[in-house]
PDB file of C-alpha atoms and ligand atoms in Angstrom:
ATOM      1  CA  MET A   1      15.363   4.415 -18.509  1.00  0.00           C
ATOM      2  CA  MET A   2      13.755   0.978 -17.142  1.00  0.00           C
ATOM      3  CA  LYS A   3      10.604  -0.694 -18.877  1.00  0.00           C
ATOM      4  CA  LEU A   4       8.081  -1.909 -17.655  1.00  0.00           C
ATOM      5  CA  TYR A   5       6.242  -4.132 -20.373  1.00  0.00           C
ATOM      6  CA  ASP A   6       2.438  -4.126 -18.146  1.00  0.00           C
ATOM      7  CA  ALA A   7      -1.066  -4.486 -18.647  1.00  0.00           C
ATOM      8  CA  ALA A   8      -3.078  -2.574 -16.266  1.00  0.00           C
ATOM      9  CA  LEU A   9      -5.536  -5.316 -14.859  1.00  0.00           C
ATOM     10  CA  SER A  10      -3.427  -7.323 -14.208  1.00  0.00           C
ATOM     11  CA  GLY A  11      -2.342  -8.408 -10.267  1.00  0.00           C
ATOM     12  CA  ASN A  12       0.939  -9.871 -11.483  1.00  0.00           C
ATOM     13  CA  CYS A  13       1.941  -6.280 -13.025  1.00  0.00           C
ATOM     14  CA  HIS A  14       0.563  -4.673  -9.699  1.00  0.00           C
ATOM     15  CA  LYS A  15       2.406  -6.489  -8.087  1.00  0.00           C
ATOM     16  CA  VAL A  16       5.966  -4.945  -9.723  1.00  0.00           C
ATOM     17  CA  ARG A  17       3.804  -1.417 -10.176  1.00  0.00           C
ATOM     18  CA  MET A  18       3.980  -1.230  -6.380  1.00  0.00           C
ATOM     19  CA  LEU A  19       7.274  -2.340  -5.764  1.00  0.00           C
ATOM     20  CA  LEU A  20       8.885   0.151  -8.880  1.00  0.00           C
ATOM     21  CA  SER A  21       6.113   3.548  -6.934  1.00  0.00           C
ATOM     22  CA  MET A  22       7.322   2.146  -3.498  1.00  0.00           C
ATOM     23  CA  LEU A  23      11.390   2.033  -4.466  1.00  0.00           C
ATOM     24  CA  GLU A  24      10.817   5.103  -6.424  1.00  0.00           C
ATOM     25  CA  VAL A  25      12.502   3.798  -9.482  1.00  0.00           C
ATOM     26  CA  ALA A  26      12.328   6.176 -12.578  1.00  0.00           C
ATOM     27  CA  HIS A  27      10.629   3.922 -15.194  1.00  0.00           C
ATOM     28  CA  GLU A  28       8.252   3.847 -18.618  1.00  0.00           C
ATOM     29  CA  VAL A  29       5.399   1.429 -18.629  1.00  0.00           C
ATOM     30  CA  VAL A  30       4.492   0.240 -21.882  1.00  0.00           C
ATOM     31  CA  PRO A  31       1.027  -0.977 -22.192  1.00  0.00           C
ATOM     32  CA  ILE A  32       0.305  -4.388 -23.388  1.00  0.00           C
ATOM     33  CA  SER A  33      -2.893  -5.081 -24.377  1.00  0.00           C
ATOM     34  CA  LEU A  34      -4.036  -9.119 -23.523  1.00  0.00           C
ATOM     35  CA  PRO A  35      -7.206  -8.794 -25.368  1.00  0.00           C
ATOM     36  CA  ASP A  36      -5.474  -7.520 -28.907  1.00  0.00           C
ATOM     37  CA  LEU A  37      -2.691 -10.032 -27.810  1.00  0.00           C
ATOM     38  CA  ASP A  38       0.168  -8.080 -28.125  1.00  0.00           C
ATOM     39  CA  HIS A  39       1.668 -10.866 -25.529  1.00  0.00           C
ATOM     40  CA  LYS A  40       2.152 -13.242 -28.066  1.00  0.00           C
ATOM     41  CA  THR A  41       3.882 -10.938 -30.830  1.00  0.00           C
ATOM     42  CA  PRO A  42       7.281 -12.254 -32.103  1.00  0.00           C
ATOM     43  CA  GLU A  43       8.630  -8.930 -30.351  1.00  0.00           C
ATOM     44  CA  HIS A  44       7.267  -9.648 -27.047  1.00  0.00           C
ATOM     45  CA  LEU A  45       8.359 -13.361 -26.935  1.00  0.00           C
ATOM     46  CA  ALA A  46      11.336 -12.452 -27.684  1.00  0.00           C
ATOM     47  CA  ARG A  47      11.510 -10.811 -24.684  1.00  0.00           C
ATOM     48  CA  ASN A  48       9.600 -13.596 -22.538  1.00  0.00           C
ATOM     49  CA  PRO A  49       9.057 -16.657 -24.611  1.00  0.00           C
ATOM     50  CA  LEU A  50       6.153 -17.528 -22.465  1.00  0.00           C
ATOM     51  CA  GLY A  51       3.873 -14.843 -23.759  1.00  0.00           C
ATOM     52  CA  THR A  52       3.216 -13.106 -20.350  1.00  0.00           C
ATOM     53  CA  VAL A  53       3.376  -9.641 -18.629  1.00  0.00           C
ATOM     54  CA  PRO A  54       4.897  -8.734 -16.285  1.00  0.00           C
ATOM     55  CA  VAL A  55       8.482  -8.065 -18.496  1.00  0.00           C
ATOM     56  CA  ILE A  56      10.752  -5.461 -17.077  1.00  0.00           C
ATOM     57  CA  GLU A  57      13.693  -4.378 -19.098  1.00  0.00           C
ATOM     58  CA  ASP A  58      16.860  -2.568 -17.966  1.00  0.00           C
ATOM     59  CA  GLY A  59      19.534  -2.190 -20.141  1.00  0.00           C
ATOM     60  CA  ASP A  60      20.488  -5.427 -21.452  1.00  0.00           C
ATOM     61  CA  VAL A  61      19.277  -7.434 -18.519  1.00  0.00           C
ATOM     62  CA  VAL A  62      15.066  -8.558 -19.472  1.00  0.00           C
ATOM     63  CA  ILE A  63      13.480 -10.316 -16.339  1.00  0.00           C
ATOM     64  CA  TYR A  64       9.893 -11.892 -16.922  1.00  0.00           C
ATOM     65  CA  ASP A  65       7.864 -13.242 -14.027  1.00  0.00           C
ATOM     66  CA  SER A  66       7.029 -11.348 -11.357  1.00  0.00           C
ATOM     67  CA  GLN A  67       8.269 -13.013  -8.659  1.00  0.00           C
ATOM     68  CA  ALA A  68      11.392 -12.504 -10.333  1.00  0.00           C
ATOM     69  CA  ILE A  69      11.169  -8.857 -11.229  1.00  0.00           C
ATOM     70  CA  LEU A  70      10.605  -8.036  -7.658  1.00  0.00           C
ATOM     71  CA  VAL A  71      13.969  -9.878  -6.163  1.00  0.00           C
ATOM     72  CA  TYR A  72      15.692  -8.064  -9.096  1.00  0.00           C
ATOM     73  CA  LEU A  73      14.413  -4.593  -7.987  1.00  0.00           C
ATOM     74  CA  ALA A  74      14.771  -5.148  -4.248  1.00  0.00           C
ATOM     75  CA  ARG A  75      18.223  -6.091  -4.580  1.00  0.00           C
ATOM     76  CA  LYS A  76      19.303  -3.404  -6.946  1.00  0.00           C
ATOM     77  CA  PHE A  77      17.421  -0.604  -5.565  1.00  0.00           C
ATOM     78  CA  GLY A  78      15.938  -1.498  -2.114  1.00  0.00           C
ATOM     79  CA  GLY A  79      19.072  -2.530  -0.237  1.00  0.00           C
ATOM     80  CA  ASP A  80      19.084  -5.126   2.789  1.00  0.00           C
ATOM     81  CA  ASP A  81      15.804  -3.849   4.602  1.00  0.00           C
ATOM     82  CA  TRP A  82      13.810  -4.957   1.045  1.00  0.00           C
ATOM     83  CA  LEU A  83      15.835  -8.151   0.335  1.00  0.00           C
ATOM     84  CA  PRO A  84      17.893  -9.390   3.047  1.00  0.00           C
ATOM     85  CA  SER A  85      21.147 -11.556   2.949  1.00  0.00           C
ATOM     86  CA  ASP A  86      20.952 -13.708   5.670  1.00  0.00           C
ATOM     87  CA  ALA A  87      19.883 -17.300   5.080  1.00  0.00           C
ATOM     88  CA  ALA A  88      16.938 -16.985   7.193  1.00  0.00           C
ATOM     89  CA  GLY A  89      16.074 -13.703   5.895  1.00  0.00           C
ATOM     90  CA  GLU A  90      16.502 -14.491   2.516  1.00  0.00           C
ATOM     91  CA  ALA A  91      14.255 -17.528   3.060  1.00  0.00           C
ATOM     92  CA  LEU A  92      11.361 -15.384   4.607  1.00  0.00           C
ATOM     93  CA  VAL A  93      11.567 -13.342   1.548  1.00  0.00           C
ATOM     94  CA  GLN A  94      10.822 -16.431  -0.566  1.00  0.00           C
ATOM     95  CA  GLN A  95       8.271 -17.762   1.548  1.00  0.00           C
ATOM     96  CA  TRP A  96       5.882 -14.754   1.427  1.00  0.00           C
ATOM     97  CA  LEU A  97       6.326 -14.743  -2.596  1.00  0.00           C
ATOM     98  CA  SER A  98       5.767 -18.390  -2.781  1.00  0.00           C
ATOM     99  CA  PHE A  99       2.653 -17.728  -0.931  1.00  0.00           C
ATOM    100  CA  ALA A 100       1.623 -15.374  -3.353  1.00  0.00           C
ATOM    101  CA  VAL A 101       1.981 -17.508  -5.954  1.00  0.00           C
ATOM    102  CA  ASN A 102      -0.039 -20.348  -4.209  1.00  0.00           C
ATOM    103  CA  GLU A 103      -2.718 -19.262  -1.502  1.00  0.00           C
ATOM    104  CA  ILE A 104      -3.015 -15.341  -2.733  1.00  0.00           C
ATOM    105  CA  TRP A 105      -3.556 -16.507  -6.760  1.00  0.00           C
ATOM    106  CA  ASN A 106      -5.418 -19.670  -5.790  1.00  0.00           C
ATOM    107  CA  GLY A 107      -7.543 -17.854  -3.528  1.00  0.00           C
ATOM    108  CA  PRO A 108      -8.503 -14.013  -4.075  1.00  0.00           C
ATOM    109  CA  ALA A 109      -7.146 -13.754  -7.337  1.00  0.00           C
ATOM    110  CA  LEU A 110      -9.100 -16.464  -8.878  1.00  0.00           C
ATOM    111  CA  ALA A 111     -11.916 -15.253  -7.173  1.00  0.00           C
ATOM    112  CA  ARG A 112     -11.404 -11.808  -8.828  1.00  0.00           C
ATOM    113  CA  ALA A 113     -10.714 -13.425 -12.424  1.00  0.00           C
ATOM    114  CA  PHE A 114     -13.919 -15.169 -11.882  1.00  0.00           C
ATOM    115  CA  LEU A 115     -16.042 -11.996 -11.032  1.00  0.00           C
ATOM    116  CA  LEU A 116     -14.000  -9.811 -13.429  1.00  0.00           C
ATOM    117  CA  PHE A 117     -13.391 -11.599 -16.446  1.00  0.00           C
ATOM    118  CA  ASN A 118     -15.873 -14.990 -16.116  1.00  0.00           C
ATOM    119  CA  ARG A 119     -12.941 -16.967 -15.770  1.00  0.00           C
ATOM    120  CA  ASP A 120     -13.972 -20.626 -14.995  1.00  0.00           C
ATOM    121  CA  VAL A 121     -12.980 -21.665 -11.603  1.00  0.00           C
ATOM    122  CA  ASP A 122     -14.961 -22.722  -8.579  1.00  0.00           C
ATOM    123  CA  LEU A 123     -15.579 -19.358  -6.815  1.00  0.00           C
ATOM    124  CA  ALA A 124     -17.089 -20.953  -3.531  1.00  0.00           C
ATOM    125  CA  ARG A 125     -13.518 -23.078  -2.892  1.00  0.00           C
ATOM    126  CA  CYS A 126     -11.473 -20.073  -4.453  1.00  0.00           C
ATOM    127  CA  GLN A 127     -13.622 -17.968  -2.029  1.00  0.00           C
ATOM    128  CA  ALA A 128     -12.255 -20.116   1.138  1.00  0.00           C
ATOM    129  CA  THR A 129      -8.742 -20.551  -0.077  1.00  0.00           C
ATOM    130  CA  ALA A 130      -8.972 -16.705   0.263  1.00  0.00           C
ATOM    131  CA  GLN A 131     -10.449 -16.699   3.975  1.00  0.00           C
ATOM    132  CA  GLY A 132      -7.730 -18.679   4.889  1.00  0.00           C
ATOM    133  CA  ALA A 133      -4.666 -16.475   3.259  1.00  0.00           C
ATOM    134  CA  LEU A 134      -6.355 -13.485   4.426  1.00  0.00           C
ATOM    135  CA  ALA A 135      -6.610 -14.609   7.890  1.00  0.00           C
ATOM    136  CA  HIS A 136      -2.961 -16.071   7.398  1.00  0.00           C
ATOM    137  CA  LEU A 137      -1.747 -12.845   6.607  1.00  0.00           C
ATOM    138  CA  ASP A 138      -3.879 -10.587   9.120  1.00  0.00           C
ATOM    139  CA  ALA A 139      -2.221 -12.615  11.607  1.00  0.00           C
ATOM    140  CA  ARG A 140       1.163 -11.944  10.452  1.00  0.00           C
ATOM    141  CA  LEU A 141       0.656  -8.088   9.972  1.00  0.00           C
ATOM    142  CA  SER A 142      -1.534  -8.189  13.350  1.00  0.00           C
ATOM    143  CA  ASP A 143       2.168  -7.647  14.680  1.00  0.00           C
ATOM    144  CA  HIS A 144       4.887  -7.059  12.716  1.00  0.00           C
ATOM    145  CA  ASP A 145       5.131  -3.839  10.529  1.00  0.00           C
TER     146      ASP A 145
HETATM  147  N1  LIG B 201       4.146 -16.306 -12.964  1.00  0.00           N
HETATM  148  C1  LIG B 201       4.092 -15.367 -13.803  1.00  0.00           C
HETATM  149  C2  LIG B 201       2.293 -15.330 -14.079  1.00  0.00           C
HETATM  150  C3  LIG B 201       2.031 -14.323 -15.535  1.00  0.00           C
HETATM  151  C4  LIG B 201       1.084 -14.263 -15.644  1.00  0.00           C
HETATM  152  O1  LIG B 201       0.065 -15.241 -16.221  1.00  0.00           O
HETATM  153  N2  LIG B 201       0.655 -13.338 -15.999  1.00  0.00           N
HETATM  154  C5  LIG B 201      -0.844 -12.918 -16.542  1.00  0.00           C
HETATM  155  C6  LIG B 201      -2.008 -11.843 -16.437  1.00  0.00           C
HETATM  156  S1  LIG B 201      -1.614 -11.714 -14.300  1.00  0.00           S
HETATM  157  C7  LIG B 201      -0.882 -13.190 -18.668  1.00  0.00           C
HETATM  158  O2  LIG B 201       0.121 -12.644 -18.770  1.00  0.00           O
HETATM  159  N3  LIG B 201      -1.660 -13.587 -19.182  1.00  0.00           N
HETATM  160  C8  LIG B 201      -2.111 -14.066 -20.513  1.00  0.00           C
HETATM  161  C9  LIG B 201      -1.727 -15.221 -21.040  1.00  0.00           C
HETATM  162  O3  LIG B 201      -1.389 -16.382 -19.826  1.00  0.00           O
HETATM  163  O4  LIG B 201      -1.496 -15.457 -22.007  1.00  0.00           O
HETATM  164  C10 LIG B 201       4.380 -14.058 -13.044  1.00  0.00           C
HETATM  165  O5  LIG B 201       3.992 -13.572 -12.044  1.00  0.00           O
HETATM  166  O6  LIG B 201       4.824 -13.047 -13.497  1.00  0.00           O
END
């Protein structure tokens, strides 16, 4: 069965858990404790030399990075509705994955990290980025499913 190496409070792991759930993919969650540095053990570094979560193992296939994992799951289990194979459709998916890594990460995700984990960031700047990012998302969702 597929394994997800997961930290419960990680937003990047949350993205993967959501898609696994939406696509109803059977999987086993393997908890990785970031405070205990489980992600820096030789076993985990063999899965992901960057020493981060999430990581999935699907048979012999091992993938780290949440965006890459989403692409893998969408292609393998979701079909064309989830990851179109035409050039424009695939680029649109990539556009939103990049939005997640840039605007969403630098806005709401880092503001959350400040408030939950005392991460050393400029909260006002993160909140301003978050407002722009969420307005952009709202505009897109106002006329798209
Ligand atoms: N680009 C990676 C980032 C992964 C990442 O930074 N994960 C965090 C948890 S959200 C982590 O493992 N942090 C521990 C560390 O960097 O030591 C992804 O999208 O999966």
